[in-house]
Coordinates of C-alpha atoms in Angstrom, one line a residue:
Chain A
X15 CA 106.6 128.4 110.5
X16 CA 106.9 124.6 111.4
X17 CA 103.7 122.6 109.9
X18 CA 102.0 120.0 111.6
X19 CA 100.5 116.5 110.2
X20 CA 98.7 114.3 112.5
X21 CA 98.6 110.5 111.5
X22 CA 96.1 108.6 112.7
X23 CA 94.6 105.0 111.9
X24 CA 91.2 106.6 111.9
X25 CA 89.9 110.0 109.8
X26 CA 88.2 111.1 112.4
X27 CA 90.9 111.1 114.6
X28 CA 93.0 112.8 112.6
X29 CA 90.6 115.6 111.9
X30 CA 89.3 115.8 115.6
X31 CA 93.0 116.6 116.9
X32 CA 93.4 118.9 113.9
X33 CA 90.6 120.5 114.9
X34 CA 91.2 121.0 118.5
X35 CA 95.3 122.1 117.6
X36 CA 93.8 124.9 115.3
X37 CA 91.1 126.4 118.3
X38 CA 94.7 127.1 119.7
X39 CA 96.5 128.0 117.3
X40 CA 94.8 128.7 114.1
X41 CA 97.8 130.1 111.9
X42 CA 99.7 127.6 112.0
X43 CA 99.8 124.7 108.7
X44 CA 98.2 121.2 110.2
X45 CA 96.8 118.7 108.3
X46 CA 95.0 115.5 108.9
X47 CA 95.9 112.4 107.3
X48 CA 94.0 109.6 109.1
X49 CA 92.4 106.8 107.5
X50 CA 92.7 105.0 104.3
X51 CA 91.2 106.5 100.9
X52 CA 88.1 104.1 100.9
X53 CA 87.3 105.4 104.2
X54 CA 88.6 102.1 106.2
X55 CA 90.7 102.2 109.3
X56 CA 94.8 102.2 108.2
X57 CA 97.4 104.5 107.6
X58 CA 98.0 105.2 103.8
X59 CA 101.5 106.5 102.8
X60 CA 100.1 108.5 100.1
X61 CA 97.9 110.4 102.0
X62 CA 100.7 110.9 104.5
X63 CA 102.9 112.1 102.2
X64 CA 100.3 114.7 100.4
X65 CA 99.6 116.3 104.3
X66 CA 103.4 116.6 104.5
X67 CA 103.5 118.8 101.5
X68 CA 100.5 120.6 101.7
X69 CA 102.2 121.8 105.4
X70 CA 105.9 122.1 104.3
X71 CA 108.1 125.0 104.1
X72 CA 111.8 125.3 104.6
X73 CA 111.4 125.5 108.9
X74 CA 110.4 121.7 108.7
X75 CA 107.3 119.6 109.7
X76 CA 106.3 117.7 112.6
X77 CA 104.5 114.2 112.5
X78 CA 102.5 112.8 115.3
X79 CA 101.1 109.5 114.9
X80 CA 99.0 107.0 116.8
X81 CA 98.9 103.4 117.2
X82 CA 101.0 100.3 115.5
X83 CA 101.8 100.8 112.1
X84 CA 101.5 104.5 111.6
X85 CA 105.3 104.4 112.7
X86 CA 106.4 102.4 110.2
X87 CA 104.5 104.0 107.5
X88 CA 105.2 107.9 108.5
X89 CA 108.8 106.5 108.6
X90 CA 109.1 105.6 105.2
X91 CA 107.0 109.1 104.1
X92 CA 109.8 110.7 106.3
X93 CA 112.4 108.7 103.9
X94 CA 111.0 109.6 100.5
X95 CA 110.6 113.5 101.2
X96 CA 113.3 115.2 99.2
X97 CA 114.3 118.1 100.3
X98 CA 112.5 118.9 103.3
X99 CA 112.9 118.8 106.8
X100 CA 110.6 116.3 108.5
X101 CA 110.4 114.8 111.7
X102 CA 108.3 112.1 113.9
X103 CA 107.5 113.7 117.4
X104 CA 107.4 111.0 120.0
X105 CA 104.5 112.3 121.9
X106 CA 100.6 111.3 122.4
X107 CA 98.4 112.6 118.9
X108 CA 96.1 114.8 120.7
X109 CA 97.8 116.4 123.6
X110 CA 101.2 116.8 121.0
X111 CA 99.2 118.1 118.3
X112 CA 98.1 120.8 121.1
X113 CA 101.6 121.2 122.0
X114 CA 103.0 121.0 118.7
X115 CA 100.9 123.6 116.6
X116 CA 100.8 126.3 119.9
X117 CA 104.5 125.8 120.1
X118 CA 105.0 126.6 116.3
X119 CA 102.8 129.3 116.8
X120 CA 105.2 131.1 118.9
X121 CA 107.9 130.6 116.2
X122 CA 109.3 127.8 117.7
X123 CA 112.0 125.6 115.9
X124 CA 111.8 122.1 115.1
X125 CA 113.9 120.6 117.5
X126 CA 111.9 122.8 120.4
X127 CA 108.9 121.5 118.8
X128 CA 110.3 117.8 119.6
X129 CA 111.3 118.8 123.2
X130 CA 108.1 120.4 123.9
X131 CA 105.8 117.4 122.2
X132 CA 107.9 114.4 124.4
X133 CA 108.0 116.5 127.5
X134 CA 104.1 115.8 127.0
X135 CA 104.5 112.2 126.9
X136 CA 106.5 112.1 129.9
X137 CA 104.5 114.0 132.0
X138 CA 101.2 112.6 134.0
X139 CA 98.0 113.7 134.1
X140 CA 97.1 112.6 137.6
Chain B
X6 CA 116.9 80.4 87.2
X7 CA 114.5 82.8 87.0
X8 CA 113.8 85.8 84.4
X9 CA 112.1 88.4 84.5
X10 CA 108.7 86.6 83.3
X11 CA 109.0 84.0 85.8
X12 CA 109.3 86.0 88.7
X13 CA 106.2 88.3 87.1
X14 CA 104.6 84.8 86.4
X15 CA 105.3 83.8 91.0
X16 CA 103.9 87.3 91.9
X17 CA 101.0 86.5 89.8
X18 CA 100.7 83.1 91.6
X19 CA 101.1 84.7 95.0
X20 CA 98.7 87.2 94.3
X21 CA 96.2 83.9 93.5
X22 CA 97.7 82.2 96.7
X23 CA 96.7 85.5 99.0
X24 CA 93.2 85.9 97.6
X25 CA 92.5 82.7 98.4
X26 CA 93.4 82.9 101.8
X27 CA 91.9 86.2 102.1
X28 CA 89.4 85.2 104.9
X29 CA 91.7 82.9 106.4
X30 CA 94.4 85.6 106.9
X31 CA 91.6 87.9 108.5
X32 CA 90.1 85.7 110.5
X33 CA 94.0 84.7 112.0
X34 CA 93.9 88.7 113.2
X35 CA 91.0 89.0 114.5
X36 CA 91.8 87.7 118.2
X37 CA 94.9 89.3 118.2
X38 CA 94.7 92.2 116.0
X39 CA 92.4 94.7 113.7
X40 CA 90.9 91.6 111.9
X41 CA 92.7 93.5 108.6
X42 CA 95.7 91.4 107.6
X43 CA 93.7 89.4 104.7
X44 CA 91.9 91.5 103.4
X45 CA 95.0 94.3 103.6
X46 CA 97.1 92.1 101.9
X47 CA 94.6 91.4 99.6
X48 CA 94.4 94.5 98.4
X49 CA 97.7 94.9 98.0
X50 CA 98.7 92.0 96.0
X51 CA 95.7 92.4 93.8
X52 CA 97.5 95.9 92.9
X53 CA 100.8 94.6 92.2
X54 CA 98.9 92.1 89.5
X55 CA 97.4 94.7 88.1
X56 CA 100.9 96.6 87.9
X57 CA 102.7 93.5 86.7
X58 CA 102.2 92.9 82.6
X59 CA 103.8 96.5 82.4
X60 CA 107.1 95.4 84.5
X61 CA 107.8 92.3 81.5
X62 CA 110.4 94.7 79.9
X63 CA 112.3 95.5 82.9
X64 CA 114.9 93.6 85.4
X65 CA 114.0 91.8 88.6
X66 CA 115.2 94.8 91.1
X67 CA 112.9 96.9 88.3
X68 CA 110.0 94.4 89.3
X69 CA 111.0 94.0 93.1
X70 CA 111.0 97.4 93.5
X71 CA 107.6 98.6 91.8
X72 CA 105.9 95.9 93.9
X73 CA 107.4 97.0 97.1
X74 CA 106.4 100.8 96.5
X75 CA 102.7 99.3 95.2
X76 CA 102.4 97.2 99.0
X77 CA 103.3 100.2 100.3
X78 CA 101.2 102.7 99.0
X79 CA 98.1 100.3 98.8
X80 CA 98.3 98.0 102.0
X81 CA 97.2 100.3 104.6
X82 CA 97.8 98.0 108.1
X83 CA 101.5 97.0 109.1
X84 CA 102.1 94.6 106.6
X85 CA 102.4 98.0 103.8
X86 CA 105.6 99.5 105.3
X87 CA 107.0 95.6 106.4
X88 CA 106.2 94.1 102.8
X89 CA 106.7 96.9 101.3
X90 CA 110.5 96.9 102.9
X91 CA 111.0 93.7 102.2
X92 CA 110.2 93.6 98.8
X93 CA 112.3 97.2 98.4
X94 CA 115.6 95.7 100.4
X95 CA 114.8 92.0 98.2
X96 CA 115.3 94.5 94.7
X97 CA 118.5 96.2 95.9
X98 CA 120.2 93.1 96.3
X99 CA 119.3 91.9 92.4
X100 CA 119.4 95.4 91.2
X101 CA 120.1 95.4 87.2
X102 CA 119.8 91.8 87.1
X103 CA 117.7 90.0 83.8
X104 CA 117.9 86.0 85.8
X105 CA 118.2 85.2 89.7
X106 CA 119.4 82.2 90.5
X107 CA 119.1 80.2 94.0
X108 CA 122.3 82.4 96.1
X109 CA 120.6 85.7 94.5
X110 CA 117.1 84.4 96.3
X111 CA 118.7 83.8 99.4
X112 CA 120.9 87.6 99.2
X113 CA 117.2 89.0 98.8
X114 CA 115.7 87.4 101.6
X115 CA 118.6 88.2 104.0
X116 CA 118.2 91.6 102.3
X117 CA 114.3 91.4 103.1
X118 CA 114.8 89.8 106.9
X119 CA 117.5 92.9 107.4
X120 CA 114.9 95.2 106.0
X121 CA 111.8 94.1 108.2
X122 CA 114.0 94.0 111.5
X123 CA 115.2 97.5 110.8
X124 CA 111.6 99.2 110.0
X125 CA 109.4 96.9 112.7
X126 CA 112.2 97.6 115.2
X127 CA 111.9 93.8 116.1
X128 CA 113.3 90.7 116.2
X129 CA 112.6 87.1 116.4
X130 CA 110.4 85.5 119.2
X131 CA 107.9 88.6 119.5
X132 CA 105.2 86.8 117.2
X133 CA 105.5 88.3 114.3
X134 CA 106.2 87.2 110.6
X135 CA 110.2 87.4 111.2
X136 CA 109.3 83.9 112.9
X137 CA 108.6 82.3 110.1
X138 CA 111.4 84.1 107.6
X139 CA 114.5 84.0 109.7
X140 CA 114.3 80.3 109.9
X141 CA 113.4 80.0 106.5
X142 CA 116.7 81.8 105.5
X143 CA 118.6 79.9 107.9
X144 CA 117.5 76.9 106.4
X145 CA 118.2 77.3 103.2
X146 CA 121.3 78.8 103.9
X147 CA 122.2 75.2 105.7
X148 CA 120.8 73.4 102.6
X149 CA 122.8 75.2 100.2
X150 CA 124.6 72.8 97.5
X151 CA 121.5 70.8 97.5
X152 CA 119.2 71.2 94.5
X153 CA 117.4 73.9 94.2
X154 CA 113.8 72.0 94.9
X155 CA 115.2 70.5 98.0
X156 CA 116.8 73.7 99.5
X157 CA 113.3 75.6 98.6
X158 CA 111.5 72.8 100.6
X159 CA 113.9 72.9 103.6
X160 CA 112.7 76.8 103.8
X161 CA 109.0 76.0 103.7
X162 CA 109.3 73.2 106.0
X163 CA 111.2 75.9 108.4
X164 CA 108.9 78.8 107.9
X165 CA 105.8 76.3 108.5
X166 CA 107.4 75.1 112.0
X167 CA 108.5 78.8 112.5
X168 CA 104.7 79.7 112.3
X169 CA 103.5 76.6 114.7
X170 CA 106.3 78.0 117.1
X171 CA 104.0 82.0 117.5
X172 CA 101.3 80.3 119.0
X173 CA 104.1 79.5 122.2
X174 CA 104.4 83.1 121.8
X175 CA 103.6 87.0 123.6
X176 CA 103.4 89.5 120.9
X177 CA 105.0 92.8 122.0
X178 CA 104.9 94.7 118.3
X179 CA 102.2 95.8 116.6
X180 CA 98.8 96.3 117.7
X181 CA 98.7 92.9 119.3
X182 CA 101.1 93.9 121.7
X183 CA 98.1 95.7 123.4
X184 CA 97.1 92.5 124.4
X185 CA 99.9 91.0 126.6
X186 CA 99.6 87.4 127.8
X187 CA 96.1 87.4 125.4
X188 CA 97.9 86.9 122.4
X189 CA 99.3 83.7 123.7
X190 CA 97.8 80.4 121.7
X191 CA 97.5 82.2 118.3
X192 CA 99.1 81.6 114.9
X193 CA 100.6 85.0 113.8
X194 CA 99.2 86.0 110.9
X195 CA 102.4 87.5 109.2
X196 CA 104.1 84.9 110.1
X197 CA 101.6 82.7 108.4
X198 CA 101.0 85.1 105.0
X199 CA 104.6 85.1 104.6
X200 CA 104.8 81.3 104.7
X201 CA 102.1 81.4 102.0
X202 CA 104.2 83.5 99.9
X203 CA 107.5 80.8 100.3
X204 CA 105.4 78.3 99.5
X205 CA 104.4 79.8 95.8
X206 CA 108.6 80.3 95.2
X207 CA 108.9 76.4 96.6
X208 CA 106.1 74.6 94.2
X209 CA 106.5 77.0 91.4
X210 CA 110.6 77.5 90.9
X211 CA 112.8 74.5 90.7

């Protein structure tokens, strides 16, 4: 099954979307890695990189991620993974977590997991 | 030229130079950002000196390296992964090398400018700190032949007008991108931190 890490500047981000992807699908690997490790606001590669592994098998993970430079830092977790298939879903951290961990529920691949998280971020709400 | 103790002994003097300018550095992204760069970079660069006196066996890209993965992993805001790179790309381009003289410096920062346009998907003019290195390097590439003093000073000089230039300028990366026309009038604070850093390599190699 794919696993799910959700990247976020702020823990409690992180953990709230965790928590609402698991009411929906609670089988499937997610972890949190918001925050830094002293509790501050930030994105910390190491962190990142320990959700990634705790989640991983050989059907890939999927990485949602919030504001500013939690790109840049998932990307270079993304580069220093040996070995394992891991991806960034371009998608909104809340509603794509949702998406993501209900969608790997069903079995879903990694690519479908893509489609299905950006379908989210190009659809409205109103 | 510089060994491997000299560079070790610039790192140490940039960590000084960014501790100093903690507050400064912070309160430069505060009206345009997460108020974080300062005391980020801080943070960093205060664990890169602690990584440095066991690096004094090994060759510059050894260094480079080690202090690109330590901004990474310790940094936390925008400036890990963009330092980080930089200082990563900067090693590949002296990789195995004991002594780096002037054209090695300027094949690292072209490395480094290469690197940070790459993973900040940017470019110059968008108020961030490639405003202040892209001229640099295009500076010193012009002084080239010059001493070494006087082509380091032509890249401060550029990096410290590069710097005056992002307050003309709309951010549109980063978190002050959120901010639009708002950001206009401010000194960017990458920009600024990575003029801080030249300025070390200008007054302390020559």
């Amino acid at each position: 099954m794919v696993g799910v890490v959700i990247v976020s500047h702020s823990e409690k981000v992180a953990e709230g979307a965790r928590e609402l992807a698991l009411q929906m699908a609670g089988q499937v690997p997610v972890a949190a890695a918001g925050g830094l490790p002293d509790g501050g606001i930030g994105t910390d590669f190491q962190r990142i990189l320990e959700a990634v592994e705790s989640v991983s098998s050989p059907d890939g993970v999927v990485i949602l991620f919030d504001v500013g430079s939690a790109l840049m830092t998932a990307e270079m977790v993304v580069e220093a993974v040996d070995g394992v298939k891991v991806r960034l879903a371009d998608g909104p951290v809340v509603e794509g977590a949702i998406v993501a961990a209900v969608s790997a529920s069903i079995g879903m691949d990694l690519e479908g997991i893509l489609a299905a998280v950006r379908q989210v971020a190009e659809g409205h709400k109103l | 030229m510089a060994n491997t103790a000299d560079v070790i002994s610039l790192l140490e003097e940039m960590n000084v130079i960014i501790q100093e300018n903690k507050d400064y550095l912070t309160q430069l992204d505060m009206p345009i950002g997460d108020s974080d760069h300062g005391i980020n970079l801080a943070r960093g660069f205060q664990a890169v000196s602690e990584k440095l006196p066991g690096l004094a066996e090994k060759d510059v890209g050894t260094v480079l390296k080690t202090v690109g993965m330590t901004l990474v992993s310790t940094v936390g805001g925008a400036s890990g992964p963009l330092y980080g790179t930089a200082f990563m790309k900067a090693a590949v381009a002296v990789n195995g090398k004991q002594e780096v003289g002037l054209d090695d410096f300027l094949a690292m920062l072209s490395a480094a400018v290469a690197g940070v346009k790459l993973r900040g998907k940017s470019t110059t003019g968008e108020q961030t700190m490639l405003d202040a290195m892209v001229p640099a390097l295009e500076a010193m590439e012009e002084a080239k032949g010059a001493p070494t003093g006087a082509v380091l000073a032509a890249g401060l000089a550029a990096a410290q007008a590069g710097v005056e230039r992002t307050k003309d300028m709309v951010a549109t990366k980063g978190r002050a991108s959120y901010l639009g026309e708002r950001s206009l009038g401010h000194q960017d604070p990458g920009a600024t931190s990575f003029t801080l850093l030249l300025s070390v390599i200008a007054k302390h190699w020559a």
